[in-house]
mmJSON file of the N, C-alpha and C atoms, coordinates in Angstrom:
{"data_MODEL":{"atom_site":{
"group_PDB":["ATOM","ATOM","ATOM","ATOM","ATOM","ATOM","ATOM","ATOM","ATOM","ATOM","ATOM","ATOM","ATOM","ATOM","ATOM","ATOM","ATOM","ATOM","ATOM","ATOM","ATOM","ATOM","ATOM","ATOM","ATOM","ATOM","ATOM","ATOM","ATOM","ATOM","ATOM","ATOM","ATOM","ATOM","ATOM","ATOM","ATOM","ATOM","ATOM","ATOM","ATOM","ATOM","ATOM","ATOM","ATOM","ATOM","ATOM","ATOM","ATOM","ATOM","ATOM","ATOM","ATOM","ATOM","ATOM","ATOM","ATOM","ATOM","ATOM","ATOM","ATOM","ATOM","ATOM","ATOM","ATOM","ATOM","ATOM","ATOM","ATOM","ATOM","ATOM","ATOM","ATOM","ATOM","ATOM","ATOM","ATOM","ATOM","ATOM","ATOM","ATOM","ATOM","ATOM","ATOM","ATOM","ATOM","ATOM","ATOM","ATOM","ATOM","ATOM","ATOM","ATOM","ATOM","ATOM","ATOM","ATOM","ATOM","ATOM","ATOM","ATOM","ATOM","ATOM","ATOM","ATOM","ATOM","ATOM","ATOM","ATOM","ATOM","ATOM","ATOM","ATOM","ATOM","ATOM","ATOM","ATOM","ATOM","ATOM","ATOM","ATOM","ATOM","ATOM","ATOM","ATOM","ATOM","ATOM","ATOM","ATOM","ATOM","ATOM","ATOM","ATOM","ATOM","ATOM","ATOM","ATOM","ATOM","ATOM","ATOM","ATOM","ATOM","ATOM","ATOM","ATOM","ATOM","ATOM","ATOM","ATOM","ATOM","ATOM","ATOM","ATOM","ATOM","ATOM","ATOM","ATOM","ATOM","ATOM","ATOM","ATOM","ATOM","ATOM","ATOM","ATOM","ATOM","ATOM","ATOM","ATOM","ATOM","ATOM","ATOM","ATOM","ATOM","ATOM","ATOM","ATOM","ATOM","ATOM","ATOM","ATOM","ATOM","ATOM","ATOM","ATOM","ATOM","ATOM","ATOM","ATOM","ATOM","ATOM","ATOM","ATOM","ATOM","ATOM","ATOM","ATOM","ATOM","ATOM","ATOM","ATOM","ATOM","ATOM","ATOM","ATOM","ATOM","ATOM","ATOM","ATOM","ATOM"],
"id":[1,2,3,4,5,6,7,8,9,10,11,12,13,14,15,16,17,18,19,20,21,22,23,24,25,26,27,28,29,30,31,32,33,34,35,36,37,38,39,40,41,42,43,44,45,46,47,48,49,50,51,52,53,54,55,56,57,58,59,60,61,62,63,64,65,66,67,68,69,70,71,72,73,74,75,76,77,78,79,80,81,82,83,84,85,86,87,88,89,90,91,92,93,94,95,96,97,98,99,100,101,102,103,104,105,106,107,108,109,110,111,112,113,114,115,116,117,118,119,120,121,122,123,124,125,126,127,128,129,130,131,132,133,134,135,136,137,138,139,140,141,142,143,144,145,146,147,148,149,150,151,152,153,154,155,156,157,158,159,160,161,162,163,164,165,166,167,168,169,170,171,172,173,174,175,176,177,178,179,180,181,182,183,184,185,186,187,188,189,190,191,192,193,194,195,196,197,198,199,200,201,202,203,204,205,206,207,208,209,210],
"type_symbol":["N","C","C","N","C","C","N","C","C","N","C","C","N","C","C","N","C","C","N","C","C","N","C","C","N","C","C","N","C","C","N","C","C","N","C","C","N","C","C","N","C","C","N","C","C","N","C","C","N","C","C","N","C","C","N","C","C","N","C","C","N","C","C","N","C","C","N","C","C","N","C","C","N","C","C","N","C","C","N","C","C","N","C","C","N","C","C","N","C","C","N","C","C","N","C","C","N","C","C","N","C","C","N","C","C","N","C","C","N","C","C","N","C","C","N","C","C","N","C","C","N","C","C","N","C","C","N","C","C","N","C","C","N","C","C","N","C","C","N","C","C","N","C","C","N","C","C","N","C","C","N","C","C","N","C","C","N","C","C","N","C","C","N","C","C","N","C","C","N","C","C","N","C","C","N","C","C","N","C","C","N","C","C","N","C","C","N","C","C","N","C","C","N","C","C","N","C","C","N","C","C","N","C","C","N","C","C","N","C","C"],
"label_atom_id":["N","CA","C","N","CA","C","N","CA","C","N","CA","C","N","CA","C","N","CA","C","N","CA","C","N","CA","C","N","CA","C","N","CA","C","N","CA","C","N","CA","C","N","CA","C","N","CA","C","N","CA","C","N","CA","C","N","CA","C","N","CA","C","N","CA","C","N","CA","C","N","CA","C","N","CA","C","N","CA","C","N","CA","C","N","CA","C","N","CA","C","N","CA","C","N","CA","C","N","CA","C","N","CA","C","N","CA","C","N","CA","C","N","CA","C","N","CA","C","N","CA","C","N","CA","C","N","CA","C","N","CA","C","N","CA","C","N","CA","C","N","CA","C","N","CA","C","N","CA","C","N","CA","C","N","CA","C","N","CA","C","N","CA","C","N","CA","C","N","CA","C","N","CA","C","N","CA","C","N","CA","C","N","CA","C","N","CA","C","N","CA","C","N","CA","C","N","CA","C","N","CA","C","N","CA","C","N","CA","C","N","CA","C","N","CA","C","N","CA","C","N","CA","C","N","CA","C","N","CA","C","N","CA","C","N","CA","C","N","CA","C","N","CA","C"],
"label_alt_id":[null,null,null,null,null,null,null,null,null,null,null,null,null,null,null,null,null,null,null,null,null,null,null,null,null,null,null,null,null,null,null,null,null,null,null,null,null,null,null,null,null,null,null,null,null,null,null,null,null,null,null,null,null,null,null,null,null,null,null,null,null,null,null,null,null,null,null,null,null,null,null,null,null,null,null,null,null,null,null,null,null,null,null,null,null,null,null,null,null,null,null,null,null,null,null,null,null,null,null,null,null,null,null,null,null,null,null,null,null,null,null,null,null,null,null,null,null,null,null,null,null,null,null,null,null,null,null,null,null,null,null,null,null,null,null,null,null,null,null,null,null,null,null,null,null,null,null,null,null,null,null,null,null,null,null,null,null,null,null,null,null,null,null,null,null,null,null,null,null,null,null,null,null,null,null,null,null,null,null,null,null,null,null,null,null,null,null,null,null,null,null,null,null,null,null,null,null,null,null,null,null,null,null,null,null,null,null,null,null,null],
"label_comp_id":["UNK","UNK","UNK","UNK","UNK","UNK","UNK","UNK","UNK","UNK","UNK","UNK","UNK","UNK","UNK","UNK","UNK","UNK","UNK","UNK","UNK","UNK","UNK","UNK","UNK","UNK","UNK","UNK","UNK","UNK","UNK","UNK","UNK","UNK","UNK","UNK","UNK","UNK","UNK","UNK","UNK","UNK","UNK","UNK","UNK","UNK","UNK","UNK","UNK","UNK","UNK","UNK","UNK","UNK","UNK","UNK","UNK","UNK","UNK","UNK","UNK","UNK","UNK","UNK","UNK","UNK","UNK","UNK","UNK","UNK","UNK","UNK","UNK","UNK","UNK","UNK","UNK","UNK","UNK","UNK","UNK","UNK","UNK","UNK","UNK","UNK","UNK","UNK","UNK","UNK","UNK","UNK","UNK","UNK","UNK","UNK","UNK","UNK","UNK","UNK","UNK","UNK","UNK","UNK","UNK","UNK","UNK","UNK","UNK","UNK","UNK","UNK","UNK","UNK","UNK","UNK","UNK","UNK","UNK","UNK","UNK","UNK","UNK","UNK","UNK","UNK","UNK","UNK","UNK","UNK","UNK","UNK","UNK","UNK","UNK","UNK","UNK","UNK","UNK","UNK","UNK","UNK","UNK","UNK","UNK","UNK","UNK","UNK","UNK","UNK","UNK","UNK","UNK","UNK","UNK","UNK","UNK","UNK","UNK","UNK","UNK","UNK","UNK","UNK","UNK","UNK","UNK","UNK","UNK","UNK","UNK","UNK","UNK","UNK","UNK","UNK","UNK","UNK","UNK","UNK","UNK","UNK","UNK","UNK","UNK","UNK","UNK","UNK","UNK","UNK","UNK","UNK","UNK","UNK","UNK","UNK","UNK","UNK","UNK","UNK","UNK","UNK","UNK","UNK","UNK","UNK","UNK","UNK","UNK","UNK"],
"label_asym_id":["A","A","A","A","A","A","A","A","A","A","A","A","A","A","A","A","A","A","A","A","A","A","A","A","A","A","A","A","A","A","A","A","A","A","A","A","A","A","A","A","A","A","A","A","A","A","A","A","A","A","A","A","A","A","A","A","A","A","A","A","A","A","A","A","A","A","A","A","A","A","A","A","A","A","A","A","A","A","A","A","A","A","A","A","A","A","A","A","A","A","A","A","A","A","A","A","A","A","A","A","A","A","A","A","A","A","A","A","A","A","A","A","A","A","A","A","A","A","A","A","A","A","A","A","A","A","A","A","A","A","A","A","A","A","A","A","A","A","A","A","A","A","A","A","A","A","A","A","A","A","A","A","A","A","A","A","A","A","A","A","A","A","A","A","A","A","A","A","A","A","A","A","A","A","A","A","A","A","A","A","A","A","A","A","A","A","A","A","A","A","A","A","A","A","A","A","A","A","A","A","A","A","A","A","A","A","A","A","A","A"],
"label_entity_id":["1","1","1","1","1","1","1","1","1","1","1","1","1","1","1","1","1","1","1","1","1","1","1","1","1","1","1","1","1","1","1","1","1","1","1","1","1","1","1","1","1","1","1","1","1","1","1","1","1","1","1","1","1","1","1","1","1","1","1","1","1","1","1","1","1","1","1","1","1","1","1","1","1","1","1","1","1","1","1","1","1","1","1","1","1","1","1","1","1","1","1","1","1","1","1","1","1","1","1","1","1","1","1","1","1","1","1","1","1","1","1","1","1","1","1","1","1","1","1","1","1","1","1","1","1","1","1","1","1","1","1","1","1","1","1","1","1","1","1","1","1","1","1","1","1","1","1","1","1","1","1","1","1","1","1","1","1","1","1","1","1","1","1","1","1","1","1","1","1","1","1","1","1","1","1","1","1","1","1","1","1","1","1","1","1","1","1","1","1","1","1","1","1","1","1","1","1","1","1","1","1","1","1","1","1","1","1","1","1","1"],
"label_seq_id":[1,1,1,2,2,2,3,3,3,4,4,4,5,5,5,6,6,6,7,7,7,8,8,8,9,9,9,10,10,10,11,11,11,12,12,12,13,13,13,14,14,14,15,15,15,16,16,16,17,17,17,18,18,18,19,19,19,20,20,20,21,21,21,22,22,22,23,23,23,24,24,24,25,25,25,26,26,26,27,27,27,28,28,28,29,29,29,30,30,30,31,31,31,32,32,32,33,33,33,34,34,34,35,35,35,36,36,36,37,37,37,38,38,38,39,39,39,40,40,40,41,41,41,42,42,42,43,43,43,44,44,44,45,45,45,46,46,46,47,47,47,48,48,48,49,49,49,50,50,50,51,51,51,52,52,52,53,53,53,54,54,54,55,55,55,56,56,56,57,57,57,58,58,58,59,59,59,60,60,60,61,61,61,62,62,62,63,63,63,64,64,64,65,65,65,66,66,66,67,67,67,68,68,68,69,69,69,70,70,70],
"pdbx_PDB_ins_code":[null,null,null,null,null,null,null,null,null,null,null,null,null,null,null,null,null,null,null,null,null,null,null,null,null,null,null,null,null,null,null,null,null,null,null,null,null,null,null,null,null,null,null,null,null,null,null,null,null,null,null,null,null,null,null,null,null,null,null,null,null,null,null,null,null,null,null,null,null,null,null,null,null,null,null,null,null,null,null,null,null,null,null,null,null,null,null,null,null,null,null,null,null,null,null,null,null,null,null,null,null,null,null,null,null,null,null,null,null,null,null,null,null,null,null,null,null,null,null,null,null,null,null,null,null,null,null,null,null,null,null,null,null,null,null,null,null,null,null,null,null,null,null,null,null,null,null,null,null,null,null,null,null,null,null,null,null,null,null,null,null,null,null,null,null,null,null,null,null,null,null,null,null,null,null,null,null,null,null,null,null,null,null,null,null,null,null,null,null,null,null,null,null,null,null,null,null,null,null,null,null,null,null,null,null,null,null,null,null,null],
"Cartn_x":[2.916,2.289,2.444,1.214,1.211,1.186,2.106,1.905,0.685,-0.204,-0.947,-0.632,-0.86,-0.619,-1.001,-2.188,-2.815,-1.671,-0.92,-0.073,0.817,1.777,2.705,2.598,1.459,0.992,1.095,0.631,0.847,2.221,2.876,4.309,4.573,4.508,5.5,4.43,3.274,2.692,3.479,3.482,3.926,5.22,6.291,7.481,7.988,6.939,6.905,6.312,5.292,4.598,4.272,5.245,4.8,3.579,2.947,2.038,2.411,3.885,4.458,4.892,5.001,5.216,3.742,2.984,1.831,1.309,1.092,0.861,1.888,2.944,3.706,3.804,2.962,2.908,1.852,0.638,-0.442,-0.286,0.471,0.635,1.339,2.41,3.346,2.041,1.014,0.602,-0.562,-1.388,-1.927,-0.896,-0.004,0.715,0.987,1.406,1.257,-0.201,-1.366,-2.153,-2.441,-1.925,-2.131,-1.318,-0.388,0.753,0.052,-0.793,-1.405,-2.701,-3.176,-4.487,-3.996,-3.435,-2.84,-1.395,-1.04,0.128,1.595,2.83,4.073,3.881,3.71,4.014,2.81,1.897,0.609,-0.931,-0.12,-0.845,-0.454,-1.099,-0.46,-0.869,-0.539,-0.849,-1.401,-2.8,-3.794,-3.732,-3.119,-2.844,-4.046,-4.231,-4.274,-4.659,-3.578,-3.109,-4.369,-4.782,-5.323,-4.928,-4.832,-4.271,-5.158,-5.212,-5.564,-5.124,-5.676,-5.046,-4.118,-3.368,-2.66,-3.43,-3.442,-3.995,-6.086,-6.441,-7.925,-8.466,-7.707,-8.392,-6.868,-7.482,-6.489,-4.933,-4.051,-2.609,-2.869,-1.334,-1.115,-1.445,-2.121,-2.221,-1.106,-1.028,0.013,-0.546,0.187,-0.071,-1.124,-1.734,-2.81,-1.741,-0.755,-0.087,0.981,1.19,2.419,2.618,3.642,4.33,3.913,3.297,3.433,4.589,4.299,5.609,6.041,4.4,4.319,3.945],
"Cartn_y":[37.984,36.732,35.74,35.054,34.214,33.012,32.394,30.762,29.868,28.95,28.448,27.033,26.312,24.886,23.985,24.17,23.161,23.479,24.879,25.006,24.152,24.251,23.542,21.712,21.562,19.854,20.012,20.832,20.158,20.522,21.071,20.639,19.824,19.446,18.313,17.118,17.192,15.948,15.898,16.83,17.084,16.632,16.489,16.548,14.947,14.236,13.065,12.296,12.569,11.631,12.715,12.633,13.583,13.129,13.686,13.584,12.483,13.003,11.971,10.83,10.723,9.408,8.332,8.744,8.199,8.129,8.732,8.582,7.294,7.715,6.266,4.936,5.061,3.964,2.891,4.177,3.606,2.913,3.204,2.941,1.665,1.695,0.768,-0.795,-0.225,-1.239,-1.514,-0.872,-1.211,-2.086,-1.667,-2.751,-3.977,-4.026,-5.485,-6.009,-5.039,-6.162,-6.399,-5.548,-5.994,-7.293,-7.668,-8.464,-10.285,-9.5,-10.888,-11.356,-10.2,-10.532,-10.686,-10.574,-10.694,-11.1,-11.52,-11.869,-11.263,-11.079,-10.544,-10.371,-8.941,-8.709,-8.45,-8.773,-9.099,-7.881,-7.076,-5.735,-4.751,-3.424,-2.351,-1.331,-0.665,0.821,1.753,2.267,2.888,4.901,4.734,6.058,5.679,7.285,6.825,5.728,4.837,3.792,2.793,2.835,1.671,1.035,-0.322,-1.66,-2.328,-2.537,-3.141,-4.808,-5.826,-6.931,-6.639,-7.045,-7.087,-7.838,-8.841,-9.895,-10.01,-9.119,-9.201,-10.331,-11.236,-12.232,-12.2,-13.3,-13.107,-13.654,-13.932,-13.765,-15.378,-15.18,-16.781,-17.796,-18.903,-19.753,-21.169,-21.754,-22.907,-24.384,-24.763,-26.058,-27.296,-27.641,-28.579,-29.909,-30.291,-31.248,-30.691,-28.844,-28.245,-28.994,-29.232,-30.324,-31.092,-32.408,-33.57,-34.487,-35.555,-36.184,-37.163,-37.803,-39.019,-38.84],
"Cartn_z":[18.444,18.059,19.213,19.643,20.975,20.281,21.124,20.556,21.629,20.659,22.037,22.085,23.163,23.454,22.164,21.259,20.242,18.994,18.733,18.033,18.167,19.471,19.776,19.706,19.967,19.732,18.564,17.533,16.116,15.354,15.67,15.502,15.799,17.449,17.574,16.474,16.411,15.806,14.56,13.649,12.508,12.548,13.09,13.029,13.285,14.284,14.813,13.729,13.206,12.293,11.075,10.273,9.037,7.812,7.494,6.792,5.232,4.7,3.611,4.061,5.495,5.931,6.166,6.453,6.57,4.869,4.061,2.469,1.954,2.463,1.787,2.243,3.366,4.213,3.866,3.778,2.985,1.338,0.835,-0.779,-0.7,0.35,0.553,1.138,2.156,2.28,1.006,0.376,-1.343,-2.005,-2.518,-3.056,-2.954,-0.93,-1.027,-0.795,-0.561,-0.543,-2.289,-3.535,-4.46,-5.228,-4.618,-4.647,-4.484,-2.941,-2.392,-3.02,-4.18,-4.777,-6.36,-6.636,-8.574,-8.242,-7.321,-7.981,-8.132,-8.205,-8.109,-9.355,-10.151,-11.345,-12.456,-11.599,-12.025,-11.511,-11.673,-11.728,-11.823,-12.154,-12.786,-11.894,-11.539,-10.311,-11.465,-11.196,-12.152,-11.051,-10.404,-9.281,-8.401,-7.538,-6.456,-5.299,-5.457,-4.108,-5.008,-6.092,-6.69,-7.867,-7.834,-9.138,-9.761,-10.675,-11.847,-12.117,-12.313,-12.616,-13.974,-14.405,-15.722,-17.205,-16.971,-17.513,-17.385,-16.439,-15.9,-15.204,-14.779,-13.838,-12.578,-11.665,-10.703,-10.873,-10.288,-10.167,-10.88,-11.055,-11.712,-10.957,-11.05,-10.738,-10.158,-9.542,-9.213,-9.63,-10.308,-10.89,-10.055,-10.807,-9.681,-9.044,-9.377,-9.025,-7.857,-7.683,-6.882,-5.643,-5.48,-4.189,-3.879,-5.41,-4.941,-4.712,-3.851,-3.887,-4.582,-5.536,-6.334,-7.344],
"occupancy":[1.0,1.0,1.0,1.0,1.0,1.0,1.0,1.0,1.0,1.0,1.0,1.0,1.0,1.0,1.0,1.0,1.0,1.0,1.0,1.0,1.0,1.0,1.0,1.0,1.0,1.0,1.0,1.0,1.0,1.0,1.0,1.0,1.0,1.0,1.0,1.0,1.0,1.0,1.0,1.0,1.0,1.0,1.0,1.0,1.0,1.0,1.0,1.0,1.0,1.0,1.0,1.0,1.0,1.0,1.0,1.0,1.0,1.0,1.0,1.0,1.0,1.0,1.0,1.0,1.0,1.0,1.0,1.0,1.0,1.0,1.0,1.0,1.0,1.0,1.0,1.0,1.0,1.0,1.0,1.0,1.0,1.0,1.0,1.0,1.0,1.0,1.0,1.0,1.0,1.0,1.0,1.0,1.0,1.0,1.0,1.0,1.0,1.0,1.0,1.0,1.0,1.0,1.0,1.0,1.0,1.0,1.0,1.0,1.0,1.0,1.0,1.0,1.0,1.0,1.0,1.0,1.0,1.0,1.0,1.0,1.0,1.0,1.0,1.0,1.0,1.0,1.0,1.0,1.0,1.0,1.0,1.0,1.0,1.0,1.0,1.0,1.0,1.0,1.0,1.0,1.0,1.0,1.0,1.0,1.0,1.0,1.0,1.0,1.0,1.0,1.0,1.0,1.0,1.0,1.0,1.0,1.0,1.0,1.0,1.0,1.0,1.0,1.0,1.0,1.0,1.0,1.0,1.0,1.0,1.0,1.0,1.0,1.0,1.0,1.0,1.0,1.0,1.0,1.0,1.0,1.0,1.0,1.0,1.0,1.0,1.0,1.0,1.0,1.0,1.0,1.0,1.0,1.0,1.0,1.0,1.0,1.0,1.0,1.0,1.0,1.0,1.0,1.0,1.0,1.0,1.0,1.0,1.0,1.0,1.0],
"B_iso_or_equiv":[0.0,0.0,0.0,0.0,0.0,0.0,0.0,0.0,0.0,0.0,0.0,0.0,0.0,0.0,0.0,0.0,0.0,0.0,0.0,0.0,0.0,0.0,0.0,0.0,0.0,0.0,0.0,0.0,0.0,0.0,0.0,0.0,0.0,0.0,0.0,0.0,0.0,0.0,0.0,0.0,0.0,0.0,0.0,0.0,0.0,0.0,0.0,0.0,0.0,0.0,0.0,0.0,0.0,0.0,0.0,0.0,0.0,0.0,0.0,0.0,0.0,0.0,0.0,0.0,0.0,0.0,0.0,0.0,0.0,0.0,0.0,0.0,0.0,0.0,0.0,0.0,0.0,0.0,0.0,0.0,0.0,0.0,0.0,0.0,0.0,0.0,0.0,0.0,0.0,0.0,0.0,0.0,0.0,0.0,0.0,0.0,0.0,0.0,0.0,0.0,0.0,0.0,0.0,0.0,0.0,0.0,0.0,0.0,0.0,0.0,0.0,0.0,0.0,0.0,0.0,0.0,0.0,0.0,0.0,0.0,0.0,0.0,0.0,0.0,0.0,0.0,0.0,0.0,0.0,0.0,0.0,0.0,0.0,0.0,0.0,0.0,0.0,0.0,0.0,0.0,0.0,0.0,0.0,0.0,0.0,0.0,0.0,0.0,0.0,0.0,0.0,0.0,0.0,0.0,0.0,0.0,0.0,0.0,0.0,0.0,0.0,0.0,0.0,0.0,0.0,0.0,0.0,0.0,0.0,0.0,0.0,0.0,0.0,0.0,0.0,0.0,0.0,0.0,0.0,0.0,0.0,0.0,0.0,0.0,0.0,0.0,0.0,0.0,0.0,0.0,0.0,0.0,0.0,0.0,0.0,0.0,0.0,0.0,0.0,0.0,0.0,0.0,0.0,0.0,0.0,0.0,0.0,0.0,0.0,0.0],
"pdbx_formal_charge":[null,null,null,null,null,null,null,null,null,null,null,null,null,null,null,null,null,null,null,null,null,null,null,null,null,null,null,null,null,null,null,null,null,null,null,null,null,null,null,null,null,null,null,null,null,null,null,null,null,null,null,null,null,null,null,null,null,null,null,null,null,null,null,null,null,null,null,null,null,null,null,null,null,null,null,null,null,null,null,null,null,null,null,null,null,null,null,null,null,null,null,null,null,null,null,null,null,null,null,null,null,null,null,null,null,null,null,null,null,null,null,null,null,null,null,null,null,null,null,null,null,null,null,null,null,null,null,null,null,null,null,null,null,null,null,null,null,null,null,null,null,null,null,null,null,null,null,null,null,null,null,null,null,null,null,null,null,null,null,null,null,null,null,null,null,null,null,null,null,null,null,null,null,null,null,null,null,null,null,null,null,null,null,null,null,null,null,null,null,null,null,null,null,null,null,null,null,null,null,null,null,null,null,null,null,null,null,null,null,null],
"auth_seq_id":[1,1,1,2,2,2,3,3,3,4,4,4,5,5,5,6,6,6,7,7,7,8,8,8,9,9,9,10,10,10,11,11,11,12,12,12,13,13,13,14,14,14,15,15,15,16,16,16,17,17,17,18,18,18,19,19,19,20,20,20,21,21,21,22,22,22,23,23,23,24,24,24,25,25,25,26,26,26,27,27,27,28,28,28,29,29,29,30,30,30,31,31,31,32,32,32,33,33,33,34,34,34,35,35,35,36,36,36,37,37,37,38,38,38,39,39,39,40,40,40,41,41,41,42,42,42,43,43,43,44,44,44,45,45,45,46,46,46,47,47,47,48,48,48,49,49,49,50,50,50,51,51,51,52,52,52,53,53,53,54,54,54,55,55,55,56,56,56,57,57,57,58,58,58,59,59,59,60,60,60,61,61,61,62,62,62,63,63,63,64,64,64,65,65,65,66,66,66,67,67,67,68,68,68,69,69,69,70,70,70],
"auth_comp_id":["UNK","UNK","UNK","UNK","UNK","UNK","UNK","UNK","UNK","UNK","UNK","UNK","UNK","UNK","UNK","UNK","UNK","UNK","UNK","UNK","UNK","UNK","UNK","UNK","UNK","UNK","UNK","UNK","UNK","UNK","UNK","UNK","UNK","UNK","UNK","UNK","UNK","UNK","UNK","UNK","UNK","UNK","UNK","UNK","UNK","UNK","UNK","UNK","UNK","UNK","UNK","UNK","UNK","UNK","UNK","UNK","UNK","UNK","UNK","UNK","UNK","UNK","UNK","UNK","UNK","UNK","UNK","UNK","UNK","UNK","UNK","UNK","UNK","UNK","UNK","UNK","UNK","UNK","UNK","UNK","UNK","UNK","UNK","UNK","UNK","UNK","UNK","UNK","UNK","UNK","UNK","UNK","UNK","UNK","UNK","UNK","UNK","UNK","UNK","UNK","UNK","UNK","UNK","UNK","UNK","UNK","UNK","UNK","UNK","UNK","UNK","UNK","UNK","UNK","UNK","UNK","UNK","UNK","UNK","UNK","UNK","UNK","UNK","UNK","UNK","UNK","UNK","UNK","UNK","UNK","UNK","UNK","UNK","UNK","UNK","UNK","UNK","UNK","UNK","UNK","UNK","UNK","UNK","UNK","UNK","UNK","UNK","UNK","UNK","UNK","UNK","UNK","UNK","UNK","UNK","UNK","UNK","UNK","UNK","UNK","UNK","UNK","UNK","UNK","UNK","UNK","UNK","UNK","UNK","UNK","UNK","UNK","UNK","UNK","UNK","UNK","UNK","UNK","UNK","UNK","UNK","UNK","UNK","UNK","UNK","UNK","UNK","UNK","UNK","UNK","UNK","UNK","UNK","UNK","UNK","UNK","UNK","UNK","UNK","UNK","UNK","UNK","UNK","UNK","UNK","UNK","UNK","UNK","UNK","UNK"],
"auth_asym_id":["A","A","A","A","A","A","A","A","A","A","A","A","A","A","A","A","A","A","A","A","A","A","A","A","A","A","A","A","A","A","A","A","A","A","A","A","A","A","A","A","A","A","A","A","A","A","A","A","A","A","A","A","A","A","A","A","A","A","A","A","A","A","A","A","A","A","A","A","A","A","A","A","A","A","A","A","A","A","A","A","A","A","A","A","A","A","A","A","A","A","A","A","A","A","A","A","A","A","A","A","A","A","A","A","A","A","A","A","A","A","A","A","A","A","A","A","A","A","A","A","A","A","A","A","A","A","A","A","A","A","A","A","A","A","A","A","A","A","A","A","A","A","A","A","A","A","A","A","A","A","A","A","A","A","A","A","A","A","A","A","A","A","A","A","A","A","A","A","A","A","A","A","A","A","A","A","A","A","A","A","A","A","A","A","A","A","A","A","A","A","A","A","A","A","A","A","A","A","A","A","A","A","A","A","A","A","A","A","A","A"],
"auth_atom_id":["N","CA","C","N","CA","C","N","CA","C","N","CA","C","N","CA","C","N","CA","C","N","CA","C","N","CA","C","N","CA","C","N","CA","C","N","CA","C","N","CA","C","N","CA","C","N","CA","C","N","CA","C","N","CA","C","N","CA","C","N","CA","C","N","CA","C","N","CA","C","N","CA","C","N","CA","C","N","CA","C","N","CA","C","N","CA","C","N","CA","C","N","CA","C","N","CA","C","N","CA","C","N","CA","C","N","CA","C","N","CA","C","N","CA","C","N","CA","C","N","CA","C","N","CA","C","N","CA","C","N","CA","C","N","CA","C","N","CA","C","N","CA","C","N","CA","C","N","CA","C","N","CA","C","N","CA","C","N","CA","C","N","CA","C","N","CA","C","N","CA","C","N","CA","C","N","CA","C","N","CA","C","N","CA","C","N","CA","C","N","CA","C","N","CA","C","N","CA","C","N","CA","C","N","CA","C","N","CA","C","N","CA","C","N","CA","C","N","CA","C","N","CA","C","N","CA","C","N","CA","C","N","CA","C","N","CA","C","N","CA","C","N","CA","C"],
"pdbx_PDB_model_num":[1,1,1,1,1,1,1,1,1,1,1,1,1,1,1,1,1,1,1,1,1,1,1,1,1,1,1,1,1,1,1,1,1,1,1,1,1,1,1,1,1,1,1,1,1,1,1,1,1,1,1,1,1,1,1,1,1,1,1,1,1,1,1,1,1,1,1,1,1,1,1,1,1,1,1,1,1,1,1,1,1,1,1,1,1,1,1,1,1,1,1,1,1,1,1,1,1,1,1,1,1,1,1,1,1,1,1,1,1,1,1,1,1,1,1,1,1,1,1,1,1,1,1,1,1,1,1,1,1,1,1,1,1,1,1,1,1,1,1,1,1,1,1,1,1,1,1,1,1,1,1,1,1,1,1,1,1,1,1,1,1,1,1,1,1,1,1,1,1,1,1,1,1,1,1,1,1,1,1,1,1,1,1,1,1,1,1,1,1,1,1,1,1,1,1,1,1,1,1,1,1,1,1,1,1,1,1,1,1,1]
}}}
């Protein structure tokens, strides 16, 4: 059995950047962009790497008065 050069690149690729590392990377970044669109708490993971609002509209809202000073 001959080993050829494109073999050996995909080991080392494989070994360097594993395939479950890149999947969780991606999910990891879905989440927060679901975080930044509904809200902390405020959506539900429906599988693959896609969310659901909780409630069906967007994340909670902040008070119309938040950090006034008067």
């Amino acid at each position: 059995m001959t080993v050829k050069g494109s073999d050996v690149l995909l080991i080392i690729v494989a070994i360097l950047f594993p395939p479950g590392h890149i999947h969780a990377f991606w999910l990891i970044y879905r989440k927060m962009k679901a975080e930044e669109k509904y809200g902390v708490g405020g959506y539900r993971y429906v599988g693959n790497g896609e969310y659901q609002p909780v409630y069906g509209g967007p994340g909670p809202q902040q008070p119309i008065h938040y950090g006034a000073t008067a």
